[in-house]
Short mmCIF file of C-alpha atoms and ligand atoms in Angstrom, two decimals:
data_model
loop_
_atom_site.label_atom_id
_atom_site.label_comp_id
_atom_site.label_asym_id
_atom_site.label_seq_id
_atom_site.Cartn_x
_atom_site.Cartn_y
_atom_site.Cartn_z
CA UNK A 1 -85.19 -26.66 41.72
CA UNK A 2 -82.64 -24.67 43.70
CA UNK A 3 -78.98 -25.23 43.08
CA UNK A 4 -75.65 -23.54 43.46
CA UNK A 5 -73.82 -22.87 40.20
CA UNK A 6 -70.05 -23.05 40.22
CA UNK A 7 -68.21 -21.99 37.09
CA UNK A 8 -64.79 -23.46 36.51
CA UNK A 9 -62.28 -24.33 33.84
CA UNK A 10 -63.89 -27.69 33.18
CA UNK A 11 -65.24 -29.00 29.90
CA UNK A 12 -68.38 -30.77 31.02
CA UNK A 13 -71.33 -30.27 33.35
CA UNK A 14 -71.56 -32.09 36.63
CA UNK A 15 -74.21 -32.16 39.33
CA UNK A 16 -73.58 -33.11 42.96
CA UNK A 17 -75.95 -33.66 45.84
CA UNK A 18 -74.40 -33.14 49.28
CA UNK A 19 -75.36 -35.04 52.44
CA UNK A 20 -77.39 -32.04 53.63
CA UNK A 21 -79.42 -32.16 50.39
CA UNK A 22 -77.79 -29.11 48.76
CA UNK A 23 -77.40 -29.33 44.99
CA UNK A 24 -74.34 -27.99 43.24
CA UNK A 25 -73.85 -27.76 39.50
CA UNK A 26 -70.35 -27.31 38.13
CA UNK A 27 -70.23 -25.88 34.65
CA UNK A 28 -67.70 -24.64 32.10
CA UNK A 29 -66.89 -20.94 32.36
CA UNK A 30 -68.98 -19.69 29.40
CA UNK A 31 -71.72 -22.27 28.97
CA UNK A 32 -75.12 -20.56 28.46
CA UNK A 33 -77.48 -20.73 31.39
CA UNK A 34 -80.20 -22.43 29.35
CA UNK A 35 -77.91 -25.42 28.84
CA UNK A 36 -77.29 -25.60 32.55
CA UNK A 37 -81.04 -25.49 33.22
CA UNK A 38 -81.75 -28.18 30.65
CA UNK A 39 -79.06 -30.35 32.20
CA UNK A 40 -80.58 -29.99 35.67
CA UNK A 41 -84.10 -30.61 34.32
CA UNK A 42 -83.00 -33.83 32.66
CA UNK A 43 -81.56 -35.07 35.94
CA UNK A 44 -84.36 -33.89 38.20
CA UNK A 45 -85.52 -37.44 38.98
CA UNK A 46 -82.01 -38.57 39.87
CA UNK A 47 -81.34 -35.47 42.00
CA UNK A 48 -84.58 -35.91 43.96
CA UNK A 49 -83.82 -39.56 44.56
CA UNK A 50 -80.34 -38.64 45.87
CA UNK A 51 -81.91 -36.07 48.20
CA UNK A 52 -84.39 -38.63 49.54
CA UNK A 53 -81.62 -41.19 50.07
CA UNK A 54 -79.46 -38.63 51.86
CA UNK A 55 -82.33 -37.59 54.13
CA UNK A 56 -83.00 -41.19 55.12
CA UNK A 57 -79.39 -42.00 55.80
CA UNK A 58 -78.62 -41.62 59.49
CA UNK A 59 -75.92 -39.01 59.94
CA UNK A 60 -72.81 -39.99 61.88
CA UNK A 61 -72.86 -38.38 65.31
CA UNK A 62 -69.74 -37.88 67.41
CA UNK A 63 -71.01 -37.88 71.00
CA UNK A 64 -69.87 -40.00 73.95
CA UNK A 65 -71.26 -43.52 73.45
CA UNK A 66 -72.00 -43.09 69.73
CA UNK A 67 -70.88 -45.82 67.34
CA UNK A 68 -68.18 -45.26 64.79
CA UNK A 69 -67.30 -47.70 61.99
CA UNK A 70 -63.62 -48.59 61.79
CA UNK A 71 -62.28 -51.21 59.35
CA UNK A 72 -65.69 -52.85 59.29
CA UNK A 73 -66.02 -53.01 63.06
CA UNK A 74 -68.30 -50.89 65.17
CA UNK A 75 -66.44 -49.01 67.92
CA UNK A 76 -67.97 -47.04 70.79
CA UNK A 77 -66.71 -43.48 71.22
CA UNK A 78 -65.25 -42.73 74.62
CA UNK A 79 -64.67 -39.00 74.91
CA UNK A 80 -62.46 -37.15 77.36
CA UNK A 81 -61.36 -33.54 77.79
CA UNK A 82 -57.69 -32.72 77.50
CA UNK A 83 -55.37 -30.12 76.03
CA UNK A 84 -53.66 -32.58 73.72
CA UNK A 85 -55.64 -34.22 70.94
CA UNK A 86 -55.36 -37.97 71.21
CA UNK A 87 -57.11 -40.95 69.63
CA UNK A 88 -56.50 -44.50 70.75
CA UNK A 89 -58.31 -47.73 70.13
CA UNK A 90 -58.91 -50.07 73.07
CA UNK A 91 -60.69 -53.28 72.03
CA UNK A 92 -64.16 -52.21 70.85
CA UNK A 93 -63.78 -48.64 72.11
CA UNK A 94 -62.28 -45.60 70.50
CA UNK A 95 -60.91 -43.18 73.07
CA UNK A 96 -60.83 -39.58 71.84
CA UNK A 97 -59.32 -36.74 73.86
CA UNK A 98 -59.96 -33.18 72.66
CA UNK A 99 -60.16 -29.78 74.41
CA UNK A 100 -63.98 -29.65 74.15
CA UNK A 101 -65.50 -33.13 73.80
CA UNK A 102 -69.01 -31.65 73.51
CA UNK A 103 -67.97 -30.13 70.20
CA UNK A 104 -68.71 -32.90 67.69
CA UNK A 105 -66.59 -31.14 65.09
CA UNK A 106 -63.47 -31.43 67.29
CA UNK A 107 -64.14 -35.13 67.87
CA UNK A 108 -64.76 -35.85 64.19
CA UNK A 109 -61.64 -33.89 63.16
CA UNK A 110 -59.51 -35.83 65.65
CA UNK A 111 -60.78 -39.20 64.38
CA UNK A 112 -60.28 -38.21 60.75
CA UNK A 113 -56.73 -37.07 61.46
CA UNK A 114 -56.01 -40.36 63.22
CA UNK A 115 -57.50 -42.27 60.27
CA UNK A 116 -55.29 -40.35 57.88
CA UNK A 117 -52.12 -41.63 59.54
CA UNK A 118 -53.51 -45.16 59.80
CA UNK A 119 -54.76 -45.07 56.20
CA UNK A 120 -51.37 -44.13 54.77
CA UNK A 121 -49.73 -47.19 56.34
CA UNK A 122 -52.61 -49.57 55.70
CA UNK A 123 -53.39 -48.56 52.10
CA UNK A 124 -49.69 -48.61 51.24
CA UNK A 125 -49.37 -52.13 52.65
CA UNK A 126 -52.41 -53.28 50.63
CA UNK A 127 -51.01 -51.79 47.41
CA UNK A 128 -47.68 -53.55 47.98
CA UNK A 129 -49.48 -56.82 48.65
CA UNK A 130 -51.53 -56.63 45.44
CA UNK A 131 -48.92 -55.06 43.18
CA UNK A 132 -46.46 -57.90 42.25
CA UNK A 133 -48.61 -59.18 39.35
CA UNK A 134 -48.72 -55.66 37.89
CA UNK A 135 -44.98 -55.20 38.47
CA UNK A 136 -44.37 -58.38 36.49
CA UNK A 137 -46.37 -56.79 33.65
CA UNK A 138 -43.92 -53.90 33.65
CA UNK A 139 -45.94 -51.29 35.58
CA UNK A 140 -44.35 -48.84 38.01
CA UNK A 141 -45.95 -48.75 41.46
CA UNK A 142 -48.34 -45.81 41.71
CA UNK A 143 -47.77 -43.20 44.41
CA UNK A 144 -50.44 -43.22 47.11
CA UNK A 145 -52.47 -40.14 47.97
CA UNK A 146 -55.09 -40.36 50.70
CA UNK A 147 -57.93 -37.89 50.17
CA UNK A 148 -61.37 -37.19 51.50
CA UNK A 149 -63.52 -37.49 48.40
CA UNK A 150 -67.26 -36.90 48.13
CA UNK A 151 -68.10 -38.84 45.03
CA UNK A 152 -65.65 -41.67 44.63
CA UNK A 153 -63.71 -44.29 46.54
CA UNK A 154 -60.59 -44.19 44.46
CA UNK A 155 -59.00 -43.13 41.22
CA UNK A 156 -55.86 -43.72 39.24
CA UNK A 157 -54.22 -40.84 37.43
CA UNK A 158 -52.22 -41.11 34.24
CA UNK A 159 -49.42 -39.31 36.08
CA UNK A 160 -48.86 -42.28 38.36
CA UNK A 161 -50.94 -41.51 41.44
CA UNK A 162 -53.43 -43.79 43.12
CA UNK A 163 -55.94 -41.71 45.09
CA UNK A 164 -57.84 -43.53 47.81
CA UNK A 165 -60.69 -42.12 49.85
CA UNK A 166 -59.89 -41.64 53.54
CA UNK A 167 -63.41 -42.80 54.42
CA UNK A 168 -62.55 -46.31 53.21
CA UNK A 169 -61.17 -46.62 56.77
CA UNK A 170 -64.77 -47.38 57.81
CA UNK A 171 -64.83 -50.55 55.72
CA UNK A 172 -63.41 -54.07 56.18
CA UNK A 173 -59.93 -54.70 54.70
CA UNK A 174 -61.50 -56.97 52.03
CA UNK A 175 -63.44 -53.98 50.72
CA UNK A 176 -60.35 -51.74 50.78
CA UNK A 177 -58.54 -54.43 48.77
CA UNK A 178 -61.36 -54.39 46.23
CA UNK A 179 -60.97 -50.65 45.65
CA UNK A 180 -57.16 -50.96 45.46
CA UNK A 181 -57.46 -53.84 42.96
CA UNK A 182 -59.98 -51.89 40.89
CA UNK A 183 -57.58 -48.95 40.62
CA UNK A 184 -54.57 -51.18 39.91
CA UNK A 185 -56.47 -52.89 37.09
CA UNK A 186 -56.74 -49.43 35.49
CA UNK A 187 -52.98 -49.68 34.93
CA UNK A 188 -53.89 -52.25 32.24
CA UNK A 189 -57.21 -50.80 31.07
CA UNK A 190 -58.08 -47.13 31.60
CA UNK A 191 -61.82 -47.79 31.11
CA UNK A 192 -64.53 -50.03 32.55
CA UNK A 193 -64.96 -52.19 29.44
CA UNK A 194 -65.20 -55.98 29.14
CA UNK A 195 -61.39 -56.41 29.27
CA UNK A 196 -61.26 -54.48 32.52
CA UNK A 197 -63.94 -56.68 34.10
CA UNK A 198 -62.31 -59.86 32.79
CA UNK A 199 -59.09 -58.79 34.47
CA UNK A 200 -60.93 -58.05 37.74
CA UNK A 201 -62.49 -61.53 37.52
CA UNK A 202 -59.04 -63.09 37.19
CA UNK A 203 -57.28 -61.00 39.84
CA UNK A 204 -60.14 -61.01 42.40
CA UNK A 205 -62.90 -63.51 41.54
CA UNK A 206 -65.22 -62.33 44.36
CA UNK A 207 -64.93 -58.62 43.59
CA UNK A 208 -68.67 -58.22 42.93
CA UNK A 209 -69.48 -59.44 46.41
CA UNK A 210 -66.94 -57.04 47.92
CA UNK A 211 -68.45 -54.20 45.92
CA UNK A 212 -71.87 -54.96 47.41
CA UNK A 213 -70.41 -54.46 50.88
CA UNK A 214 -69.14 -51.05 49.79
CA UNK A 215 -72.47 -50.02 48.31
CA UNK A 216 -74.47 -51.27 51.28
ZN1 LIG B 1 -62.61 -47.34 37.72
#
């Protein structure tokens, strides 16, 4: 199996499969190659399944008339040429103005930049909505960071940051709330043990259903 090996100052091995099927293995600086190979061999079945899933997944295209998911709705892209980048939603259409609308990269970049601004306001509002119970328990509100992440929807750092994936902007607000609640519950329990799930059940009884929407 072909893979790219990236050495870094990490302590454990990690394998990633990218949407184009490429495999990357991240390994500690000095770990012997035979350990890396054994690690990849052990996960061969999982890697191949990921590659098959990725290949079957239709890739988002950014041409005039293509569909783009936004907060759980499906919007139609309406592209126009113009010197100034602009993105504006009009009912079920998403108008995108870029210098070269035939360049899908320009269109995708413009939409992602627009999402970033929208996500900051929306995610912040959702955190503030869900936070009072945690505030009453003596927690400080985490500081929001919006990031494009390949492998996760959110994370909570011990240093007081809540990281949320920009691509959550494709999903309905109920799903975004699920991810926010999941991360906030880590303020109480830093793991995914029974206490964590019991807290999720109390704070958001239908969280399993919301998670299905995210996985689908
Ligand atoms: Zn978690």
